[in-house]
Amino acid sequence: MQVPKLEDRFFLLIVAIVTLAFFWVIMPFFGAILWGIVVAILFTPLNRRLRIAMPNKPGLAAMITLLAVIAIVIIPALFLSSMLVQEAASVYNGVRTGQIDFGHYFAQIIDALPRWAQRTLGRYGFTDIDSLQSRISKTMGGSVQVIAARAFAITQSAFSFFLAMGVMLYLTFFLLRDGKSTARMLDRAVPLRPEQWRALVDRFEAVIRATIKGSLVVAIVQGLIGGITLWALGVGGAVLWGVAMGFFSLIPAIGAGLVWVPIAIYLLATGAMAKGIILIVCGALVIGMVDNVLRPILVGRDTRMPDYMVLISTLGGIEIFGFNGFVIGPVIAALFLSAWEIFARDRAGQPLEDPVDPLPEKTAKKDGARSD
């Protein structure tokens, strides 16, 4: 085995140092870069069709694709954010002026419960209405205040927000225009065998598409249906609760029920039986079924991970990276499974021509189907 020369080792050290320094420099725009890559991956099929229609104009094809991104994604997101800021400000003012009293709402629910349930709760101190009212109002009011404060902070730091958005769109344009040449450069530079690198890249792209199409689209649909339902039932803050349902639906096995179930319980406990029953039926049969119907259609079976892996990686990603974590967490989990699958195939002497599937049982089923 040839021992690397001192010059080669020193050059590798320089490569490592400048790479780390580069990542340190671009870290303030981590979210913008992440979403630029995500958007480029999602809109690559549209850009590819445009490039086929205009083969000698890759820049024009990328610009048209970028305009589609702005029309389909950016403008609706800005409109929804504006509505959310207004709704959060309204809720915050209601809490501050006493028009919205979460402690009073909780007291109404306690009074509507059967006597045996009240006695059970009394053993744990949940029937001390005055104390609970003070604590709940303070806690919920503080939470709404934090939400409103962050919403106002977003509007006040509009320059940073639009700067990050500009970086994202700028990066997206060049990834769409020069994506193939960038990919070829990475293929030559990454110190992996071509089949290993291609398996990881394919898995990365598949999980990005699956996460966005399967999670974000489902979240939008569930939040939209939930918000419209609450608005039709006359529940205040329908936009805020709809956005909350959409956000919680990003978390597998928990979902939008964290929002609509307590609201339905409150409606039933306060005598609005018809509204409570309608919300339960709509939540269980419509909102709850969206995930079961849409996700398999949008994601497909081959790109899905085990439910427990999706849940843990999503929660862990959100805990570490914030909102960006709902993409980063599943991607890291998928690459973890794929890397170990590649390693296992290498040890077993199996080829990597087929796409890497981290679920052995699915691979076994496919092999069984082929043998049949």
Tab-separated table of C-alpha atoms in Angstrom:
chain	number	residue	atom	x	y	z
A	1	MET	CA	0.000	0.000	0.000
A	2	GLN	CA	1.396	3.370	-1.004
A	3	VAL	CA	1.872	5.734	1.932
A	4	PRO	CA	0.472	9.229	1.212
A	5	LYS	CA	3.152	11.855	0.871
A	6	LEU	CA	3.453	14.649	3.391
A	7	GLU	CA	2.273	17.137	0.769
A	8	ASP	CA	-0.837	15.074	0.058
A	9	ARG	CA	-1.730	14.767	3.731
A	10	PHE	CA	-1.198	18.464	4.275
A	11	PHE	CA	-3.384	19.265	1.280
A	12	LEU	CA	-6.153	17.028	2.684
A	13	LEU	CA	-5.865	18.965	5.948
A	14	ILE	CA	-6.265	22.222	4.005
A	15	VAL	CA	-9.320	20.803	2.216
A	16	ALA	CA	-10.883	19.849	5.560
A	17	ILE	CA	-10.154	23.255	7.121
A	18	VAL	CA	-11.498	25.343	4.247
A	19	THR	CA	-14.570	23.094	4.002
A	20	LEU	CA	-15.357	23.586	7.700
A	21	ALA	CA	-14.703	27.320	7.340
A	22	PHE	CA	-17.056	27.481	4.364
A	23	PHE	CA	-19.846	25.752	6.305
A	24	TRP	CA	-19.227	28.134	9.193
A	25	VAL	CA	-19.584	31.139	6.869
A	26	ILE	CA	-22.851	29.975	5.286
A	27	MET	CA	-24.387	28.761	8.575
A	28	PRO	CA	-26.482	31.959	9.032
A	29	PHE	CA	-28.302	31.011	5.824
A	30	PHE	CA	-28.655	27.328	6.677
A	31	GLY	CA	-32.454	27.405	6.463
A	32	ALA	CA	-32.443	29.330	3.185
A	33	ILE	CA	-29.935	26.917	1.642
A	34	LEU	CA	-31.878	23.885	2.878
A	35	TRP	CA	-35.142	25.116	1.387
A	36	GLY	CA	-33.394	26.167	-1.817
A	37	ILE	CA	-32.215	22.567	-2.263
A	38	VAL	CA	-35.650	21.209	-1.324
A	39	VAL	CA	-37.485	23.479	-3.770
A	40	ALA	CA	-35.004	22.679	-6.544
A	41	ILE	CA	-35.528	18.941	-6.023
A	42	LEU	CA	-39.319	19.279	-5.967
A	43	PHE	CA	-39.520	21.431	-9.104
A	44	THR	CA	-36.883	19.554	-11.115
A	45	PRO	CA	-39.541	17.590	-13.091
A	46	LEU	CA	-41.150	20.869	-14.238
A	47	ASN	CA	-37.759	22.346	-15.098
A	48	ARG	CA	-36.837	19.181	-17.024
A	49	ARG	CA	-39.983	19.435	-19.164
A	50	LEU	CA	-39.288	23.089	-19.874
A	51	ARG	CA	-35.699	22.305	-20.891
A	52	ILE	CA	-36.955	19.663	-23.301
A	53	ALA	CA	-39.319	22.240	-24.803
A	54	MET	CA	-36.505	24.843	-25.053
A	55	PRO	CA	-33.244	22.844	-25.194
A	56	ASN	CA	-30.984	25.826	-25.929
A	57	LYS	CA	-32.337	28.076	-23.169
A	58	PRO	CA	-31.610	26.512	-19.742
A	59	GLY	CA	-31.601	29.929	-18.055
A	60	LEU	CA	-35.066	30.789	-19.375
A	61	ALA	CA	-36.396	27.371	-18.312
A	62	ALA	CA	-34.992	27.891	-14.816
A	63	MET	CA	-36.507	31.406	-14.632
A	64	ILE	CA	-39.963	30.163	-15.644
A	65	THR	CA	-39.701	27.409	-13.047
A	66	LEU	CA	-38.703	29.985	-10.425
A	67	LEU	CA	-41.721	32.131	-11.313
A	68	ALA	CA	-43.888	29.039	-10.837
A	69	VAL	CA	-42.300	28.547	-7.395
A	70	ILE	CA	-43.121	32.139	-6.461
A	71	ALA	CA	-46.717	31.826	-7.680
A	72	ILE	CA	-47.407	28.394	-6.168
A	73	VAL	CA	-45.403	28.552	-2.931
A	74	ILE	CA	-44.102	32.003	-1.965
A	75	ILE	CA	-47.174	34.203	-2.513
A	76	PRO	CA	-49.641	31.842	-0.748
A	77	ALA	CA	-47.173	31.397	2.146
A	78	LEU	CA	-46.817	35.172	2.580
A	79	PHE	CA	-50.592	35.618	2.470
A	80	LEU	CA	-51.123	32.906	5.087
A	81	SER	CA	-48.375	34.372	7.287
A	82	SER	CA	-50.046	37.779	7.166
A	83	MET	CA	-53.385	36.277	8.222
A	84	LEU	CA	-51.664	34.305	10.982
A	85	VAL	CA	-49.976	37.430	12.385
A	86	GLN	CA	-53.309	39.247	12.498
A	87	GLU	CA	-55.020	36.273	14.136
A	88	ALA	CA	-52.270	35.845	16.744
A	89	ALA	CA	-52.395	39.557	17.539
A	90	SER	CA	-56.171	39.373	17.963
A	91	VAL	CA	-55.926	36.379	20.306
A	92	TYR	CA	-53.167	38.051	22.286
A	93	ASN	CA	-55.220	41.224	22.716
A	94	GLY	CA	-58.178	39.112	23.828
A	95	VAL	CA	-56.062	37.404	26.479
A	96	ARG	CA	-54.535	40.683	27.631
A	97	THR	CA	-57.893	42.439	27.976
A	98	GLY	CA	-59.591	39.474	29.631
A	99	GLN	CA	-62.012	38.731	26.793
A	100	ILE	CA	-60.353	35.329	26.382
A	101	ASP	CA	-60.019	33.521	29.714
A	102	PHE	CA	-58.634	29.990	29.381
A	103	GLY	CA	-59.103	29.362	33.099
A	104	HIS	CA	-62.820	30.121	32.796
A	105	TYR	CA	-63.119	27.765	29.839
A	106	PHE	CA	-61.452	24.988	31.843
A	107	ALA	CA	-63.792	25.664	34.773
A	108	GLN	CA	-66.780	25.245	32.428
A	109	ILE	CA	-65.449	21.851	31.330
A	110	ILE	CA	-64.958	20.756	34.961
A	111	ASP	CA	-68.508	21.813	35.894
A	112	ALA	CA	-69.935	19.853	32.960
A	113	LEU	CA	-68.260	16.577	34.005
A	114	PRO	CA	-70.081	13.903	36.021
A	115	ARG	CA	-69.685	13.928	39.808
A	116	TRP	CA	-67.430	10.858	39.835
A	117	ALA	CA	-65.107	12.476	37.324
A	118	GLN	CA	-65.003	15.669	39.390
A	119	ARG	CA	-64.146	13.644	42.522
A	120	THR	CA	-61.360	11.848	40.664
A	121	LEU	CA	-59.908	15.117	39.435
A	122	GLY	CA	-60.305	16.590	42.914
A	123	ARG	CA	-57.896	14.039	44.327
A	124	TYR	CA	-55.183	15.517	42.124
A	125	GLY	CA	-56.101	19.126	42.796
A	126	PHE	CA	-57.737	19.807	39.434
A	127	THR	CA	-60.973	21.135	40.944
A	128	ASP	CA	-59.366	24.082	42.721
A	129	ILE	CA	-60.793	26.416	40.113
A	130	ASP	CA	-59.298	29.650	41.428
A	131	SER	CA	-55.779	28.241	41.508
A	132	LEU	CA	-56.176	26.463	38.164
A	133	GLN	CA	-57.725	29.509	36.546
A	134	SER	CA	-54.781	31.619	37.567
A	135	ARG	CA	-52.215	29.079	36.397
A	136	ILE	CA	-53.955	28.208	33.113
A	137	SER	CA	-54.578	31.831	32.198
A	138	LYS	CA	-50.980	32.696	32.998
A	139	THR	CA	-49.592	29.707	31.064
A	140	MET	CA	-51.832	30.014	28.020
A	141	GLY	CA	-51.577	33.756	28.002
A	142	GLY	CA	-47.813	33.509	28.115
A	143	SER	CA	-47.818	31.004	25.260
A	144	VAL	CA	-50.009	33.210	23.091
A	145	GLN	CA	-47.863	36.175	24.035
A	146	VAL	CA	-44.762	34.309	22.868
A	147	ILE	CA	-46.465	33.398	19.582
A	148	ALA	CA	-47.588	36.964	19.038
A	149	ALA	CA	-44.189	38.335	20.009
A	150	ARG	CA	-42.482	36.050	17.485
A	151	ALA	CA	-44.991	37.020	14.834
A	152	PHE	CA	-44.295	40.686	15.482
A	153	ALA	CA	-40.559	39.961	15.497
A	154	ILE	CA	-40.899	38.458	12.016
A	155	THR	CA	-42.568	41.617	10.753
A	156	GLN	CA	-39.981	43.816	12.463
A	157	SER	CA	-37.071	41.843	11.030
A	158	ALA	CA	-38.523	41.878	7.539
A	159	PHE	CA	-35.142	42.686	6.037
A	160	SER	CA	-33.558	39.460	7.337
A	161	PHE	CA	-36.611	37.472	6.289
A	162	PHE	CA	-36.601	38.773	2.714
A	163	LEU	CA	-32.813	38.457	2.547
A	164	ALA	CA	-33.080	34.756	3.420
A	165	MET	CA	-35.891	34.350	0.905
A	166	GLY	CA	-33.783	36.050	-1.750
A	167	VAL	CA	-30.880	33.700	-1.013
A	168	MET	CA	-33.222	30.713	-1.274
A	169	LEU	CA	-34.676	31.813	-4.624
A	170	TYR	CA	-31.249	32.774	-5.985
A	171	LEU	CA	-29.808	29.382	-5.034
A	172	THR	CA	-32.864	27.603	-6.418
A	173	PHE	CA	-32.399	29.296	-9.804
A	174	PHE	CA	-28.780	28.180	-10.139
A	175	LEU	CA	-29.522	24.656	-8.906
A	176	LEU	CA	-32.247	24.366	-11.535
A	177	ARG	CA	-30.032	25.799	-14.261
A	178	ASP	CA	-26.732	24.124	-13.361
A	179	GLY	CA	-27.954	21.133	-11.364
A	180	LYS	CA	-26.541	18.502	-13.719
A	181	SER	CA	-23.057	20.014	-13.856
A	182	THR	CA	-23.023	20.413	-10.071
A	183	ALA	CA	-24.049	16.783	-9.649
A	184	ARG	CA	-21.292	15.613	-12.009
A	185	MET	CA	-18.730	17.644	-10.087
A	186	LEU	CA	-19.843	16.060	-6.802
A	187	ASP	CA	-19.748	12.607	-8.402
A	188	ARG	CA	-16.074	13.133	-9.247
A	189	ALA	CA	-15.116	14.745	-5.940
A	190	VAL	CA	-16.848	12.569	-3.319
A	191	PRO	CA	-14.547	9.748	-2.132
A	192	LEU	CA	-17.124	6.986	-2.551
A	193	ARG	CA	-17.684	4.322	-5.137
A	194	PRO	CA	-20.119	5.557	-7.803
A	195	GLU	CA	-22.804	3.029	-6.864
A	196	GLN	CA	-22.567	3.940	-3.172
A	197	TRP	CA	-22.782	7.668	-3.840
A	198	ARG	CA	-25.650	7.216	-6.283
A	199	ALA	CA	-27.603	5.079	-3.798
A	200	LEU	CA	-27.280	7.746	-1.108
A	201	VAL	CA	-28.199	10.576	-3.494
A	202	ASP	CA	-31.235	8.678	-4.784
A	203	ARG	CA	-32.349	8.010	-1.235
A	204	PHE	CA	-31.842	11.664	-0.283
A	205	GLU	CA	-33.942	12.890	-3.202
A	206	ALA	CA	-36.650	10.295	-2.552
A	207	VAL	CA	-36.976	11.228	1.114
A	208	ILE	CA	-37.050	14.957	0.316
A	209	ARG	CA	-39.905	14.413	-2.117
A	210	ALA	CA	-41.673	12.016	0.239
A	211	THR	CA	-41.371	14.351	3.222
A	212	ILE	CA	-42.601	17.418	1.395
A	213	LYS	CA	-45.290	15.764	-0.694
A	214	GLY	CA	-46.398	13.345	1.989
A	215	SER	CA	-46.095	15.570	5.060
A	216	LEU	CA	-46.382	19.171	3.945
A	217	VAL	CA	-49.221	18.632	1.471
A	218	VAL	CA	-51.124	16.535	4.022
A	219	ALA	CA	-50.491	19.232	6.643
A	220	ILE	CA	-51.839	21.939	4.326
A	221	VAL	CA	-54.957	19.926	3.485
A	222	GLN	CA	-55.655	18.982	7.110
A	223	GLY	CA	-55.068	22.532	8.331
A	224	LEU	CA	-57.275	23.948	5.572
A	225	ILE	CA	-60.133	21.524	6.269
A	226	GLY	CA	-59.809	22.033	10.025
A	227	GLY	CA	-59.714	25.820	9.747
A	228	ILE	CA	-62.742	25.940	7.420
A	229	THR	CA	-64.659	23.581	9.733
A	230	LEU	CA	-63.926	25.699	12.807
A	231	TRP	CA	-64.827	28.878	10.912
A	232	ALA	CA	-68.136	27.341	9.783
A	233	LEU	CA	-68.883	26.326	13.387
A	234	GLY	CA	-68.241	29.850	14.599
A	235	VAL	CA	-65.127	29.008	16.654
A	236	GLY	CA	-62.901	32.040	17.197
A	237	GLY	CA	-59.345	32.073	15.881
A	238	ALA	CA	-60.099	29.600	13.080
A	239	VAL	CA	-56.997	30.602	11.098
A	240	LEU	CA	-54.737	30.180	14.129
A	241	TRP	CA	-56.225	26.787	15.026
A	242	GLY	CA	-56.087	25.671	11.392
A	243	VAL	CA	-52.386	26.522	11.177
A	244	ALA	CA	-51.839	24.718	14.490
A	245	MET	CA	-53.582	21.614	13.102
A	246	GLY	CA	-51.402	21.754	10.020
A	247	PHE	CA	-48.261	22.046	12.134
A	248	PHE	CA	-49.144	19.174	14.462
A	249	SER	CA	-50.107	16.969	11.512
A	250	LEU	CA	-46.399	17.032	10.570
A	251	ILE	CA	-45.811	14.840	13.632
A	252	PRO	CA	-46.754	11.211	12.881
A	253	ALA	CA	-49.033	9.306	15.263
A	254	ILE	CA	-50.085	12.554	16.990
A	255	GLY	CA	-51.505	14.740	14.304
A	256	ALA	CA	-54.159	17.412	14.164
A	257	GLY	CA	-56.175	15.685	16.892
A	258	LEU	CA	-54.106	17.574	19.453
A	259	VAL	CA	-56.023	20.674	18.375
A	260	TRP	CA	-59.517	19.645	17.323
A	261	VAL	CA	-60.136	17.077	20.090
A	262	PRO	CA	-59.819	19.593	23.001
A	263	ILE	CA	-61.970	22.086	21.057
A	264	ALA	CA	-64.625	19.400	20.504
A	265	ILE	CA	-64.537	18.474	24.210
A	266	TYR	CA	-64.996	22.115	25.147
A	267	LEU	CA	-67.949	22.487	22.774
A	268	LEU	CA	-69.620	19.385	24.220
A	269	ALA	CA	-68.933	20.435	27.810
A	270	THR	CA	-70.344	23.915	27.313
A	271	GLY	CA	-73.611	22.689	25.814
A	272	ALA	CA	-72.842	23.188	22.115
A	273	MET	CA	-73.627	19.532	21.462
A	274	ALA	CA	-74.384	19.847	17.757
A	275	LYS	CA	-71.170	21.763	17.028
A	276	GLY	CA	-69.126	19.332	19.127
A	277	ILE	CA	-70.575	16.283	17.347
A	278	ILE	CA	-70.053	17.869	13.906
A	279	LEU	CA	-66.423	18.653	14.783
A	280	ILE	CA	-65.814	15.094	16.043
A	281	VAL	CA	-67.347	13.545	12.924
A	282	CYS	CA	-65.411	15.874	10.612
A	283	GLY	CA	-62.191	15.390	12.595
A	284	ALA	CA	-62.413	11.604	12.669
A	285	LEU	CA	-63.835	10.919	9.206
A	286	VAL	CA	-62.395	13.778	7.130
A	287	ILE	CA	-59.332	15.305	8.799
A	288	GLY	CA	-58.162	11.959	10.185
A	289	MET	CA	-58.645	10.125	6.904
A	290	VAL	CA	-56.668	12.659	4.846
A	291	ASP	CA	-53.401	11.184	6.079
A	292	ASN	CA	-54.467	7.613	5.324
A	293	VAL	CA	-55.693	8.475	1.819
A	294	LEU	CA	-53.333	11.181	0.562
A	295	ARG	CA	-50.011	10.078	2.020
A	296	PRO	CA	-49.823	6.668	0.235
A	297	ILE	CA	-50.809	8.364	-3.056
A	298	LEU	CA	-48.289	11.199	-2.746
A	299	VAL	CA	-45.428	9.282	-1.162
A	300	GLY	CA	-45.684	5.745	-2.445
A	301	ARG	CA	-44.759	2.597	-0.606
A	302	ASP	CA	-41.104	2.341	-1.577
A	303	THR	CA	-40.052	5.637	-0.001
A	304	ARG	CA	-41.696	5.141	3.377
A	305	MET	CA	-39.819	4.307	6.551
A	306	PRO	CA	-41.166	2.466	9.589
A	307	ASP	CA	-43.667	4.614	11.484
A	308	TYR	CA	-41.610	4.574	14.675
A	309	MET	CA	-38.538	5.777	12.763
A	310	VAL	CA	-40.511	8.600	11.142
A	311	LEU	CA	-41.968	9.651	14.511
A	312	ILE	CA	-38.677	9.639	16.412
A	313	SER	CA	-36.663	11.313	13.650
A	314	THR	CA	-39.319	13.988	13.078
A	315	LEU	CA	-39.631	14.856	16.775
A	316	GLY	CA	-35.854	14.809	17.211
A	317	GLY	CA	-35.328	16.939	14.119
A	318	ILE	CA	-37.854	19.544	15.264
A	319	GLU	CA	-36.295	19.602	18.735
A	320	ILE	CA	-32.798	20.248	17.345
A	321	PHE	CA	-33.416	22.246	14.154
A	322	GLY	CA	-36.820	23.821	14.769
A	323	PHE	CA	-39.268	23.899	11.861
A	324	ASN	CA	-36.535	22.796	9.433
A	325	GLY	CA	-36.201	19.603	11.464
A	326	PHE	CA	-39.317	18.014	10.013
A	327	VAL	CA	-37.302	17.656	6.789
A	328	ILE	CA	-33.806	17.182	8.262
A	329	GLY	CA	-34.823	14.523	10.795
A	330	PRO	CA	-36.373	12.014	8.349
A	331	VAL	CA	-33.576	12.661	5.814
A	332	ILE	CA	-30.904	11.826	8.398
A	333	ALA	CA	-32.847	8.727	9.465
A	334	ALA	CA	-33.232	7.567	5.854
A	335	LEU	CA	-29.546	8.117	5.108
A	336	PHE	CA	-28.675	6.242	8.309
A	337	LEU	CA	-30.749	3.243	7.213
A	338	SER	CA	-29.428	3.423	3.659
A	339	ALA	CA	-25.778	3.680	4.749
A	340	TRP	CA	-26.106	0.586	6.898
A	341	GLU	CA	-27.953	-1.218	4.094
A	342	ILE	CA	-25.098	-0.374	1.697
A	343	PHE	CA	-22.585	-1.594	4.272
A	344	ALA	CA	-24.506	-4.847	4.758
A	345	ARG	CA	-24.732	-5.419	1.000
A	346	ASP	CA	-21.012	-4.792	0.613
A	347	ARG	CA	-20.212	-7.362	3.291
A	348	ALA	CA	-22.584	-9.865	1.696
A	349	GLY	CA	-21.186	-9.193	-1.788
A	350	GLN	CA	-24.573	-8.036	-3.128
A	351	PRO	CA	-24.683	-5.487	-5.983
A	352	LEU	CA	-26.108	-1.977	-5.517
A	353	GLU	CA	-27.718	-1.612	-8.923
A	354	ASP	CA	-31.225	-1.679	-7.433
A	355	PRO	CA	-32.376	1.316	-5.359
A	356	VAL	CA	-31.512	0.909	-1.715
A	357	ASP	CA	-34.556	-0.021	0.337
A	358	PRO	CA	-34.032	0.265	4.104
A	359	LEU	CA	-36.896	-2.098	4.860
A	360	PRO	CA	-35.781	-5.730	4.551
A	361	GLU	CA	-39.312	-7.062	4.676
A	362	LYS	CA	-40.285	-5.019	1.608
A	363	THR	CA	-37.286	-6.307	-0.282
A	364	ALA	CA	-38.220	-9.846	0.660
A	365	LYS	CA	-41.785	-9.316	-0.563
A	366	LYS	CA	-40.532	-7.962	-3.898
A	367	ASP	CA	-38.150	-10.895	-4.322
A	368	GLY	CA	-40.974	-13.282	-3.489
A	369	ALA	CA	-43.233	-11.618	-6.046
A	370	ARG	CA	-40.563	-11.891	-8.712
A	371	SER	CA	-39.968	-15.552	-8.016
A	372	ASP	CA	-43.666	-16.187	-8.382
